[in-house]
């Protein structure tokens, strides 16, 4: 444990040392700009300093999940864009061209995570045009990799914009219940109340949608485990930065927009793409605090493991259920989106101290367009991060097919139902203590309730009706609490399906259909 804490402290020490050097350098060039320019300082060199500071801020956000760092990164990158630091000599020097391309690619990543779509589209257009211009100005072979980068981000945005801006993936106090209002589990069931502190998110599927090392699945889960910034942070800002760089009132307003002193810090997350097993295990050790969660999606294997790499590439690219056992000395939640996820049930009853909690995807996904991993990410992960969007995809609907008012009404209805399910779950006297001790965490509670919704939807979904291989499972089992008729699982799904004209896609019991018909008739007679 000492070594683990030491590595974290070393990273923080290195960050602050490097950051101090670059900020001193930035301040020095601000105060002595004219003299430095007269001595030969080039604008692209100023841009390089600002870009390094922006990169440092983004790297620290990825280490800490502190949104303030992400905000500061955006400010510096926006200043570089506004001042066109890399414009001079852009098509005369291939090195400057590459610096501009790297800057655009990194700024796109920041905008992607911040959900600043308007700026991101502007940057993508600039990136496309610049790559084309560079191929004409220099040797085309030097920019083949940049062409792949453009293809990656275009594909990513296509997969992510089906329901763009309909609802934030982050935990929003406007739409989600405040943590202080969540129902408490009886002390007889939950002897302690755990909070999500650390999460390891990792994903690899053949030909999956990704940008850099951020896949569509980890992108969604990354946001799902964060608080939605307050204020007008997601709206376009008309304020401009001061002439001497990223400072002044704009910076203050950005920080005020995202700061909410009443909320705890975001859970710390590590995002991995196709890591070696040793790296994955090392991160599990490093991130292991009060609670950790792993969202995994990989190519499956018949031998009871899942892969981080291509089929047939075994050894360091395979992870087995037994690899997680050392981490069960502390509470552990595993979320696995993989067609071999059920193999990890073997962890149960073999733990080394604490019973593990697991949410496991179905072994097969319904044959629905846009729901395969290579085109739109995992359906199970989508249910956990954007449940109504996943529901609509099962109906064959995309964002352009849906009336916004209808979607908003459906969202309110689903949110209300999930909250009622949460209350019923918290007051159930058959709730397993493993779930009881984590149900009070707002992020985990939301995942659990969305898992129940996913399970209920796929249970009733006509194309896979009564086929267990299409159903997700959890370990240990969750109780089926007694619910009022209006909030029963079938009634909720029937209500949602009716809103979108999709009742034909489900098989409901006669009692539920009869009750729904009677409710509609009563409404007509009022």
Short mmCIF file of C-alpha atoms in Angstrom, two decimals:
data_model
loop_
_atom_site.label_atom_id
_atom_site.label_comp_id
_atom_site.label_asym_id
_atom_site.label_seq_id
_atom_site.Cartn_x
_atom_site.Cartn_y
_atom_site.Cartn_z
CA UNK A 1 0.00 0.00 0.00
CA UNK A 2 2.91 2.35 0.71
CA UNK A 3 4.22 1.88 -2.84
CA UNK A 4 0.80 2.58 -4.29
CA UNK A 5 0.40 5.81 -2.34
CA UNK A 6 3.95 6.70 -3.22
CA UNK A 7 3.25 6.44 -6.96
CA UNK A 8 0.22 8.73 -6.63
CA UNK A 9 2.19 11.27 -4.62
CA UNK A 10 5.06 11.12 -7.11
CA UNK A 11 2.70 11.89 -9.98
CA UNK A 12 1.28 14.90 -8.10
CA UNK A 13 4.80 16.07 -7.25
CA UNK A 14 5.95 15.80 -10.87
CA UNK A 15 2.83 17.56 -12.11
CA UNK A 16 3.24 20.54 -9.80
CA UNK A 17 6.96 20.81 -10.54
CA UNK A 18 6.43 20.77 -14.32
CA UNK A 19 3.36 22.95 -14.06
CA UNK A 20 5.26 25.52 -11.98
CA UNK A 21 8.04 25.70 -14.59
CA UNK A 22 5.60 26.20 -17.48
CA UNK A 23 3.48 28.78 -15.69
CA UNK A 24 6.60 30.74 -14.76
CA UNK A 25 7.68 30.55 -18.39
CA UNK A 26 4.23 31.68 -19.53
CA UNK A 27 4.25 34.63 -17.13
CA UNK A 28 7.77 35.59 -18.19
CA UNK A 29 6.85 35.71 -21.89
CA UNK A 30 3.74 37.75 -21.08
CA UNK A 31 5.74 40.34 -19.18
CA UNK A 32 8.58 40.46 -21.70
CA UNK A 33 6.73 39.73 -24.95
CA UNK A 34 8.06 42.68 -26.96
CA UNK A 35 11.71 42.13 -26.03
CA UNK A 36 11.45 38.40 -26.70
CA UNK A 37 9.87 38.97 -30.13
CA UNK A 38 12.62 41.43 -31.01
CA UNK A 39 15.17 38.81 -29.96
CA UNK A 40 13.63 36.23 -32.31
CA UNK A 41 10.78 34.59 -30.39
CA UNK A 42 8.27 33.10 -32.87
CA UNK A 43 4.50 33.00 -32.36
CA UNK A 44 4.41 29.24 -32.73
CA UNK A 45 6.82 29.00 -29.78
CA UNK A 46 4.36 30.95 -27.63
CA UNK A 47 1.62 28.62 -28.85
CA UNK A 48 3.77 25.62 -27.94
CA UNK A 49 4.07 26.81 -24.33
CA UNK A 50 0.30 27.39 -24.08
CA UNK A 51 -0.38 23.99 -25.68
CA UNK A 52 1.88 22.23 -23.15
CA UNK A 53 0.05 23.93 -20.28
CA UNK A 54 -3.31 22.90 -21.74
CA UNK A 55 -2.02 19.35 -22.10
CA UNK A 56 -0.80 19.35 -18.48
CA UNK A 57 -4.24 20.46 -17.28
CA UNK A 58 -5.97 17.76 -19.33
CA UNK A 59 -3.58 15.08 -18.08
CA UNK A 60 -4.25 16.11 -14.49
CA UNK A 61 -8.00 15.92 -15.12
CA UNK A 62 -7.56 12.36 -16.39
CA UNK A 63 -5.62 11.54 -13.20
CA UNK A 64 -7.97 13.22 -10.74
CA UNK A 65 -11.36 13.62 -12.51
CA UNK A 66 -11.38 17.21 -11.20
CA UNK A 67 -13.43 19.18 -13.77
CA UNK A 68 -11.61 22.41 -12.89
CA UNK A 69 -8.52 21.08 -14.68
CA UNK A 70 -10.61 20.27 -17.74
CA UNK A 71 -11.98 23.81 -17.72
CA UNK A 72 -8.51 25.33 -17.54
CA UNK A 73 -7.34 23.11 -20.40
CA UNK A 74 -10.19 24.40 -22.54
CA UNK A 75 -9.30 28.01 -21.74
CA UNK A 76 -5.70 27.63 -22.89
CA UNK A 77 -6.64 25.72 -26.04
CA UNK A 78 -9.27 28.31 -26.92
CA UNK A 79 -6.68 31.06 -26.52
CA UNK A 80 -4.35 29.24 -28.96
CA UNK A 81 -7.18 28.90 -31.47
CA UNK A 82 -8.24 32.55 -31.16
CA UNK A 83 -4.72 33.92 -31.55
CA UNK A 84 -3.72 31.52 -34.36
CA UNK A 85 -0.30 30.97 -32.83
CA UNK A 86 0.63 28.28 -35.37
CA UNK A 87 -0.57 30.11 -38.47
CA UNK A 88 2.77 31.79 -39.30
CA UNK A 89 4.88 29.43 -41.44
CA UNK A 90 2.24 26.73 -41.28
CA UNK A 91 2.74 25.53 -44.87
CA UNK A 92 6.46 26.25 -45.02
CA UNK A 93 7.52 24.11 -42.05
CA UNK A 94 6.20 20.56 -41.65
CA UNK A 95 7.00 20.66 -37.91
CA UNK A 96 4.71 23.65 -37.36
CA UNK A 97 2.00 21.94 -39.39
CA UNK A 98 2.24 18.89 -37.14
CA UNK A 99 2.11 21.07 -34.02
CA UNK A 100 -1.13 22.65 -35.27
CA UNK A 101 -2.59 19.23 -36.06
CA UNK A 102 -1.68 17.88 -32.62
CA UNK A 103 -3.19 20.96 -30.99
CA UNK A 104 -6.47 20.53 -32.91
CA UNK A 105 -6.64 16.81 -32.08
CA UNK A 106 -6.11 17.47 -28.36
CA UNK A 107 -8.58 20.36 -28.29
CA UNK A 108 -11.18 18.11 -29.93
CA UNK A 109 -10.72 15.58 -27.10
CA UNK A 110 -11.27 18.27 -24.46
CA UNK A 111 -14.40 19.53 -26.26
CA UNK A 112 -15.67 15.97 -26.61
CA UNK A 113 -15.50 15.30 -22.88
CA UNK A 114 -16.91 18.75 -22.05
CA UNK A 115 -19.73 18.18 -24.56
CA UNK A 116 -19.00 21.49 -26.29
CA UNK A 117 -20.40 20.33 -29.61
CA UNK A 118 -20.41 23.58 -31.50
CA UNK A 119 -16.71 24.24 -30.91
CA UNK A 120 -15.88 20.59 -31.56
CA UNK A 121 -17.54 20.60 -34.98
CA UNK A 122 -15.63 23.75 -35.87
CA UNK A 123 -12.36 22.05 -34.87
CA UNK A 124 -13.16 18.87 -36.80
CA UNK A 125 -13.79 20.92 -39.93
CA UNK A 126 -10.48 22.71 -39.43
CA UNK A 127 -8.68 19.41 -38.90
CA UNK A 128 -10.12 17.94 -42.11
CA UNK A 129 -9.20 21.01 -44.15
CA UNK A 130 -5.71 21.24 -42.66
CA UNK A 131 -4.91 17.60 -43.37
CA UNK A 132 -5.96 18.08 -47.00
CA UNK A 133 -3.90 21.27 -47.32
CA UNK A 134 -0.85 19.62 -45.74
CA UNK A 135 -1.03 16.69 -48.14
CA UNK A 136 -0.83 19.18 -50.99
CA UNK A 137 1.91 21.33 -49.43
CA UNK A 138 4.14 18.49 -48.21
CA UNK A 139 4.61 14.80 -48.96
CA UNK A 140 1.25 13.06 -48.74
CA UNK A 141 2.82 10.02 -47.05
CA UNK A 142 3.72 12.19 -44.03
CA UNK A 143 0.02 12.72 -43.24
CA UNK A 144 -1.47 9.24 -43.65
CA UNK A 145 -1.84 8.84 -39.88
CA UNK A 146 -3.61 12.19 -39.63
CA UNK A 147 -6.12 11.02 -42.20
CA UNK A 148 -6.88 8.07 -39.89
CA UNK A 149 -7.35 10.49 -36.98
CA UNK A 150 -9.92 12.41 -39.02
CA UNK A 151 -11.72 9.17 -39.88
CA UNK A 152 -11.75 8.18 -36.19
CA UNK A 153 -13.34 11.37 -34.92
CA UNK A 154 -15.90 11.51 -37.75
CA UNK A 155 -16.92 7.92 -37.00
CA UNK A 156 -17.03 8.65 -33.26
CA UNK A 157 -19.28 11.67 -33.70
CA UNK A 158 -21.58 9.74 -36.01
CA UNK A 159 -22.04 7.07 -33.33
CA UNK A 160 -22.51 9.61 -30.56
CA UNK A 161 -24.93 12.05 -32.18
CA UNK A 162 -27.99 9.82 -32.62
CA UNK A 163 -29.51 11.41 -29.50
CA UNK A 164 -27.18 14.37 -29.06
CA UNK A 165 -28.04 16.80 -26.27
CA UNK A 166 -31.33 15.11 -25.38
CA UNK A 167 -30.09 14.40 -21.85
CA UNK A 168 -26.67 14.72 -20.22
CA UNK A 169 -24.95 11.46 -19.38
CA UNK A 170 -23.53 13.01 -16.22
CA UNK A 171 -25.44 13.03 -12.94
CA UNK A 172 -27.56 16.17 -13.14
CA UNK A 173 -29.22 17.63 -10.05
CA UNK A 174 -31.82 19.13 -12.38
CA UNK A 175 -32.90 15.67 -13.56
CA UNK A 176 -31.56 13.26 -10.93
CA UNK A 177 -32.35 13.27 -7.19
CA UNK A 178 -29.98 15.09 -4.87
CA UNK A 179 -27.79 12.65 -2.89
CA UNK A 180 -29.26 13.98 0.38
CA UNK A 181 -32.76 12.92 -0.67
CA UNK A 182 -31.95 9.29 -1.53
CA UNK A 183 -33.87 6.72 0.59
CA UNK A 184 -31.85 4.96 3.30
CA UNK A 185 -31.48 1.21 3.56
CA UNK A 186 -32.39 -0.22 6.95
CA UNK A 187 -29.44 -0.49 9.32
CA UNK A 188 -30.25 -4.16 9.85
CA UNK A 189 -29.37 -4.81 6.17
CA UNK A 190 -26.68 -2.20 5.49
CA UNK A 191 -24.16 -2.23 8.35
CA UNK A 192 -22.09 0.37 6.48
CA UNK A 193 -22.56 2.80 3.62
CA UNK A 194 -19.87 2.79 0.92
CA UNK A 195 -19.18 5.47 -1.66
CA UNK A 196 -17.68 5.17 -5.11
CA UNK A 197 -14.20 6.62 -4.96
CA UNK A 198 -12.21 4.98 -7.77
CA UNK A 199 -13.08 3.33 -11.08
CA UNK A 200 -11.05 1.56 -13.75
CA UNK A 201 -12.71 1.79 -17.18
CA UNK A 202 -11.34 -0.38 -19.92
CA UNK A 203 -12.62 -1.44 -23.31
CA UNK A 204 -11.57 -3.34 -26.38
CA UNK A 205 -13.71 -4.83 -29.13
CA UNK A 206 -12.78 -5.57 -32.70
CA UNK A 207 -13.31 -2.48 -34.88
CA UNK A 208 -15.05 -0.57 -32.09
CA UNK A 209 -15.68 3.14 -32.38
CA UNK A 210 -12.97 5.15 -30.64
CA UNK A 211 -11.09 8.44 -30.73
CA UNK A 212 -7.49 8.20 -29.64
CA UNK A 213 -7.74 5.73 -26.73
CA UNK A 214 -11.25 6.73 -25.68
CA UNK A 215 -13.84 4.25 -26.93
CA UNK A 216 -17.53 5.05 -27.20
CA UNK A 217 -18.21 2.76 -24.19
CA UNK A 218 -15.58 4.28 -21.90
CA UNK A 219 -16.61 7.76 -23.08
CA UNK A 220 -20.18 7.13 -21.95
CA UNK A 221 -19.20 5.52 -18.65
CA UNK A 222 -16.64 8.25 -17.94
CA UNK A 223 -19.41 10.85 -18.04
CA UNK A 224 -21.90 8.65 -16.21
CA UNK A 225 -19.60 8.65 -13.16
CA UNK A 226 -19.33 12.45 -12.93
CA UNK A 227 -21.47 15.34 -11.73
CA UNK A 228 -23.00 17.52 -14.40
CA UNK A 229 -21.38 20.99 -14.20
CA UNK A 230 -23.66 23.71 -12.92
CA UNK A 231 -24.37 27.10 -14.44
CA UNK A 232 -24.16 27.74 -18.17
CA UNK A 233 -20.91 25.86 -18.72
CA UNK A 234 -22.22 23.91 -21.70
CA UNK A 235 -23.53 26.94 -23.51
CA UNK A 236 -21.42 28.97 -25.90
CA UNK A 237 -19.62 31.75 -24.09
CA UNK A 238 -19.46 35.18 -25.69
CA UNK A 239 -16.72 36.37 -23.36
CA UNK A 240 -13.25 36.80 -24.79
CA UNK A 241 -9.89 36.26 -23.17
CA UNK A 242 -7.63 39.14 -22.39
CA UNK A 243 -4.86 40.02 -24.81
CA UNK A 244 -2.03 38.56 -22.76
CA UNK A 245 -3.36 35.00 -22.55
CA UNK A 246 -5.69 32.76 -20.58
CA UNK A 247 -6.54 35.05 -17.70
CA UNK A 248 -9.11 37.57 -16.53
CA UNK A 249 -12.88 37.40 -16.01
CA UNK A 250 -13.44 34.60 -18.53
CA UNK A 251 -11.38 32.18 -16.47
CA UNK A 252 -13.24 33.15 -13.28
CA UNK A 253 -16.65 32.62 -14.90
CA UNK A 254 -15.66 29.21 -16.25
CA UNK A 255 -14.59 28.00 -12.82
CA UNK A 256 -17.69 29.43 -11.16
CA UNK A 257 -19.88 27.67 -13.72
CA UNK A 258 -18.57 24.22 -12.86
CA UNK A 259 -17.98 24.65 -9.13
CA UNK A 260 -20.65 23.39 -6.74
CA UNK A 261 -19.41 23.28 -3.14
CA UNK A 262 -22.43 21.24 -2.02
CA UNK A 263 -21.35 18.22 -4.07
CA UNK A 264 -18.54 15.78 -3.34
CA UNK A 265 -15.65 15.36 -5.76
CA UNK A 266 -16.05 13.23 -8.88
CA UNK A 267 -14.93 9.63 -8.43
CA UNK A 268 -11.37 9.23 -9.66
CA UNK A 269 -11.20 7.24 -12.90
CA UNK A 270 -8.51 5.56 -14.96
CA UNK A 271 -9.35 4.97 -18.63
CA UNK A 272 -7.48 2.18 -20.40
CA UNK A 273 -7.62 1.04 -24.00
CA UNK A 274 -6.40 -2.46 -24.79
CA UNK A 275 -3.98 -2.61 -21.84
CA UNK A 276 -1.60 -5.44 -21.04
CA UNK A 277 -2.86 -7.50 -18.10
CA UNK A 278 0.03 -6.28 -15.95
CA UNK A 279 -0.98 -2.66 -16.60
CA UNK A 280 -4.62 -3.41 -15.86
CA UNK A 281 -3.74 -5.15 -12.59
CA UNK A 282 -1.35 -2.35 -11.59
CA UNK A 283 -4.13 0.21 -12.10
CA UNK A 284 -6.54 -1.89 -10.04
CA UNK A 285 -4.00 -1.85 -7.21
CA UNK A 286 -3.35 1.87 -7.55
CA UNK A 287 -7.06 2.80 -7.72
CA UNK A 288 -8.18 0.44 -4.97
CA UNK A 289 -9.58 2.58 -2.16
CA UNK A 290 -13.02 2.40 -0.55
CA UNK A 291 -14.73 1.19 -3.70
CA UNK A 292 -13.69 0.48 -7.25
CA UNK A 293 -15.59 -0.42 -10.38
CA UNK A 294 -14.40 -1.86 -13.65
CA UNK A 295 -16.33 -1.47 -16.87
CA UNK A 296 -14.92 -4.08 -19.21
CA UNK A 297 -15.67 -4.93 -22.80
CA UNK A 298 -13.48 -7.24 -24.77
CA UNK A 299 -13.48 -10.04 -27.31
CA UNK A 300 -14.75 -13.24 -25.73
CA UNK A 301 -13.14 -16.62 -25.46
CA UNK A 302 -14.58 -20.06 -24.79
CA UNK A 303 -12.05 -20.83 -22.03
CA UNK A 304 -13.61 -18.58 -19.39
CA UNK A 305 -11.63 -15.41 -19.98
CA UNK A 306 -11.97 -12.17 -21.87
CA UNK A 307 -9.44 -10.63 -24.21
CA UNK A 308 -7.83 -7.24 -24.45
CA UNK A 309 -6.43 -8.11 -27.87
CA UNK A 310 -7.20 -10.06 -31.06
CA UNK A 311 -8.39 -13.64 -30.86
CA UNK A 312 -5.56 -16.08 -30.48
CA UNK A 313 -3.34 -13.49 -28.80
CA UNK A 314 -3.30 -15.03 -25.34
CA UNK A 315 -1.10 -14.71 -22.27
CA UNK A 316 -0.74 -11.07 -21.23
CA UNK A 317 -3.87 -10.05 -23.18
CA UNK A 318 -6.27 -12.34 -21.32
CA UNK A 319 -7.99 -11.74 -18.02
CA UNK A 320 -9.59 -14.55 -16.01
CA UNK A 321 -12.05 -14.45 -13.10
CA UNK A 322 -9.26 -15.49 -10.75
CA UNK A 323 -7.31 -12.35 -11.66
CA UNK A 324 -9.86 -10.29 -9.74
CA UNK A 325 -9.79 -12.39 -6.57
CA UNK A 326 -6.95 -10.47 -4.87
CA UNK A 327 -9.06 -7.31 -5.11
CA UNK A 328 -11.96 -8.89 -3.22
CA UNK A 329 -10.14 -8.17 0.03
CA UNK A 330 -12.01 -4.89 -0.27
CA UNK A 331 -15.51 -4.15 -1.64
CA UNK A 332 -15.50 -4.48 -5.42
CA UNK A 333 -18.10 -3.82 -8.10
CA UNK A 334 -17.52 -5.33 -11.53
CA UNK A 335 -19.53 -4.23 -14.56
CA UNK A 336 -18.70 -6.42 -17.54
CA UNK A 337 -20.12 -5.85 -21.01
CA UNK A 338 -18.94 -8.90 -22.91
CA UNK A 339 -20.48 -12.01 -24.43
CA UNK A 340 -18.46 -14.15 -22.00
CA UNK A 341 -19.37 -12.13 -18.91
CA UNK A 342 -21.18 -15.01 -17.20
CA UNK A 343 -17.86 -16.82 -16.76
CA UNK A 344 -17.09 -14.26 -14.06
CA UNK A 345 -19.83 -15.63 -11.83
CA UNK A 346 -17.07 -17.97 -10.70
CA UNK A 347 -15.71 -15.13 -8.54
CA UNK A 348 -18.72 -15.43 -6.23
CA UNK A 349 -18.02 -17.62 -3.15
CA UNK A 350 -14.27 -17.53 -3.91
CA UNK A 351 -13.66 -14.01 -2.57
CA UNK A 352 -10.77 -13.28 -0.25
CA UNK A 353 -12.64 -11.20 2.28
CA UNK A 354 -15.50 -9.21 0.79
CA UNK A 355 -18.41 -10.50 -1.33
CA UNK A 356 -18.17 -9.06 -4.85
CA UNK A 357 -21.04 -7.24 -6.58
CA UNK A 358 -21.38 -7.82 -10.34
CA UNK A 359 -23.54 -6.47 -13.14
CA UNK A 360 -23.05 -8.75 -16.14
CA UNK A 361 -24.19 -8.20 -19.71
CA UNK A 362 -26.15 -10.77 -21.72
CA UNK A 363 -24.10 -13.35 -23.62
CA UNK A 364 -25.93 -12.29 -26.81
CA UNK A 365 -27.33 -8.96 -27.98
CA UNK A 366 -30.58 -8.61 -29.94
CA UNK A 367 -30.10 -8.21 -33.67
CA UNK A 368 -30.91 -4.52 -33.74
CA UNK A 369 -29.37 -2.06 -36.16
CA UNK A 370 -26.86 0.36 -34.60
CA UNK A 371 -26.51 -1.79 -31.45
CA UNK A 372 -23.36 -3.72 -32.31
CA UNK A 373 -20.12 -2.80 -30.61
CA UNK A 374 -18.44 -1.73 -33.84
CA UNK A 375 -21.18 0.71 -34.80
CA UNK A 376 -22.59 2.26 -31.64
CA UNK A 377 -20.97 0.74 -28.57
CA UNK A 378 -22.38 -1.96 -26.32
CA UNK A 379 -26.15 -2.09 -25.83
CA UNK A 380 -25.69 -3.08 -22.17
CA UNK A 381 -23.36 -0.13 -21.54
CA UNK A 382 -25.85 2.14 -23.31
CA UNK A 383 -28.67 0.96 -21.03
CA UNK A 384 -26.51 1.78 -18.00
CA UNK A 385 -25.49 5.23 -19.25
CA UNK A 386 -28.39 6.36 -21.48
CA UNK A 387 -31.31 3.98 -20.81
CA UNK A 388 -34.04 5.76 -22.77
CA UNK A 389 -31.76 6.06 -25.81
CA UNK A 390 -31.07 2.33 -25.62
CA UNK A 391 -34.81 1.68 -25.34
CA UNK A 392 -35.48 3.76 -28.45
CA UNK A 393 -32.77 1.93 -30.40
CA UNK A 394 -34.53 -1.35 -29.63
CA UNK A 395 -37.62 0.18 -31.23
CA UNK A 396 -35.57 1.08 -34.30
CA UNK A 397 -35.73 4.81 -33.55
CA UNK A 398 -32.94 7.38 -33.67
CA UNK A 399 -32.83 10.96 -32.42
CA UNK A 400 -34.07 12.34 -35.74
CA UNK A 401 -37.17 10.10 -35.59
CA UNK A 402 -38.38 11.31 -32.21
CA UNK A 403 -40.38 14.35 -31.25
CA UNK A 404 -38.42 16.22 -28.56
CA UNK A 405 -41.48 16.83 -26.39
CA UNK A 406 -42.32 13.13 -26.50
CA UNK A 407 -38.77 12.19 -25.55
CA UNK A 408 -38.75 14.66 -22.64
CA UNK A 409 -42.07 13.32 -21.34
CA UNK A 410 -40.76 9.78 -21.62
CA UNK A 411 -37.57 10.81 -19.81
CA UNK A 412 -39.55 12.31 -16.94
CA UNK A 413 -41.75 9.23 -16.75
CA UNK A 414 -38.76 6.88 -16.68
CA UNK A 415 -36.91 8.98 -14.09
CA UNK A 416 -39.98 8.99 -11.83
CA UNK A 417 -40.38 5.23 -12.20
CA UNK A 418 -36.71 4.53 -11.50
CA UNK A 419 -36.91 6.64 -8.34
CA UNK A 420 -39.92 4.63 -7.19
CA UNK A 421 -38.06 1.41 -7.92
CA UNK A 422 -35.15 2.75 -5.89
CA UNK A 423 -37.43 3.46 -2.94
CA UNK A 424 -38.96 -0.03 -3.18
CA UNK A 425 -35.49 -1.56 -3.36
CA UNK A 426 -34.20 0.40 -0.35
CA UNK A 427 -37.18 -0.65 1.78
CA UNK A 428 -37.12 -4.30 0.70
CA UNK A 429 -36.41 -6.66 3.60
CA UNK A 430 -34.87 -9.19 1.18
CA UNK A 431 -32.21 -6.86 -0.22
CA UNK A 432 -28.79 -8.47 -0.05
CA UNK A 433 -26.38 -6.48 2.20
CA UNK A 434 -23.88 -6.41 -0.70
CA UNK A 435 -26.28 -4.14 -2.60
CA UNK A 436 -27.61 -2.46 0.52
CA UNK A 437 -24.22 -1.02 1.46
CA UNK A 438 -23.77 0.67 -1.94
CA UNK A 439 -27.33 1.67 -2.80
CA UNK A 440 -26.82 5.01 -1.09
CA UNK A 441 -24.13 6.07 -3.55
CA UNK A 442 -25.87 8.16 -6.24
CA UNK A 443 -23.73 6.90 -9.15
CA UNK A 444 -23.99 3.21 -8.23
CA UNK A 445 -27.67 3.49 -7.34
CA UNK A 446 -28.39 4.90 -10.79
CA UNK A 447 -26.46 2.03 -12.44
CA UNK A 448 -28.36 -0.57 -10.41
CA UNK A 449 -31.77 0.88 -11.27
CA UNK A 450 -30.86 1.13 -14.95
CA UNK A 451 -29.69 -2.48 -14.83
CA UNK A 452 -33.15 -3.47 -13.53
CA UNK A 453 -34.74 -1.46 -16.36
CA UNK A 454 -32.49 -3.16 -18.93
CA UNK A 455 -33.34 -6.59 -17.56
CA UNK A 456 -37.08 -5.86 -17.57
CA UNK A 457 -37.03 -4.46 -21.12
CA UNK A 458 -35.11 -7.41 -22.57
CA UNK A 459 -37.33 -9.86 -20.67
CA UNK A 460 -40.39 -8.49 -22.49
CA UNK A 461 -38.71 -7.71 -25.84
CA UNK A 462 -40.58 -9.83 -28.40
CA UNK A 463 -37.68 -10.85 -30.68
CA UNK A 464 -35.82 -12.48 -27.74
CA UNK A 465 -38.76 -13.31 -25.47
CA UNK A 466 -37.99 -15.98 -22.84
CA UNK A 467 -34.41 -16.49 -24.11
CA UNK A 468 -32.10 -16.21 -21.10
CA UNK A 469 -28.96 -15.66 -23.17
CA UNK A 470 -30.29 -12.20 -24.05
CA UNK A 471 -30.80 -11.21 -20.39
CA UNK A 472 -28.25 -9.49 -18.16
CA UNK A 473 -27.55 -10.97 -14.74
CA UNK A 474 -26.34 -9.68 -11.42
CA UNK A 475 -24.48 -11.30 -8.54
CA UNK A 476 -25.83 -11.53 -5.90
CA UNK A 477 -29.43 -11.46 -7.11
CA UNK A 478 -31.55 -8.38 -6.61
CA UNK A 479 -35.01 -8.80 -5.06
CA UNK A 480 -38.15 -8.11 -7.04
CA UNK A 481 -39.87 -5.65 -4.70
CA UNK A 482 -43.63 -5.32 -4.52
CA UNK A 483 -44.58 -2.23 -6.53
CA UNK A 484 -47.82 -0.29 -6.99
CA UNK A 485 -49.53 -1.26 -10.28
CA UNK A 486 -48.59 2.03 -12.01
CA UNK A 487 -44.91 1.46 -11.22
CA UNK A 488 -44.65 -2.26 -11.92
CA UNK A 489 -41.96 -3.11 -14.45
CA UNK A 490 -44.42 -4.16 -17.16
CA UNK A 491 -46.60 -1.10 -16.68
CA UNK A 492 -43.63 1.27 -16.96
CA UNK A 493 -42.36 -0.37 -20.14
CA UNK A 494 -45.86 -0.48 -21.64
CA UNK A 495 -46.26 3.23 -20.90
CA UNK A 496 -42.92 4.10 -22.54
CA UNK A 497 -43.59 1.89 -25.56
CA UNK A 498 -47.01 3.51 -26.03
CA UNK A 499 -45.43 6.98 -26.11
CA UNK A 500 -43.22 5.96 -29.03
CA UNK A 501 -45.81 3.78 -30.79
CA UNK A 502 -43.74 0.66 -30.11
CA UNK A 503 -45.97 -1.67 -28.09
CA UNK A 504 -45.75 -4.29 -30.85
CA UNK A 505 -42.10 -4.83 -29.95
CA UNK A 506 -42.99 -6.29 -26.52
CA UNK A 507 -45.04 -9.12 -25.09
CA UNK A 508 -47.07 -8.02 -22.06
CA UNK A 509 -49.30 -10.04 -19.75
CA UNK A 510 -53.04 -9.84 -20.31
CA UNK A 511 -53.52 -8.28 -16.86
CA UNK A 512 -51.21 -5.37 -17.66
CA UNK A 513 -52.82 -4.78 -21.07
CA UNK A 514 -56.29 -4.90 -19.54
CA UNK A 515 -55.30 -2.47 -16.77
CA UNK A 516 -53.73 -0.10 -19.30
CA UNK A 517 -56.86 -0.20 -21.46
CA UNK A 518 -59.04 0.54 -18.42
CA UNK A 519 -56.79 3.48 -17.44
CA UNK A 520 -57.06 4.95 -20.96
CA UNK A 521 -60.86 4.57 -20.94
CA UNK A 522 -61.09 6.31 -17.57
CA UNK A 523 -59.05 9.20 -18.90
CA UNK A 524 -61.36 9.53 -21.89
CA UNK A 525 -64.46 9.73 -19.68
CA UNK A 526 -63.04 12.44 -17.41
#
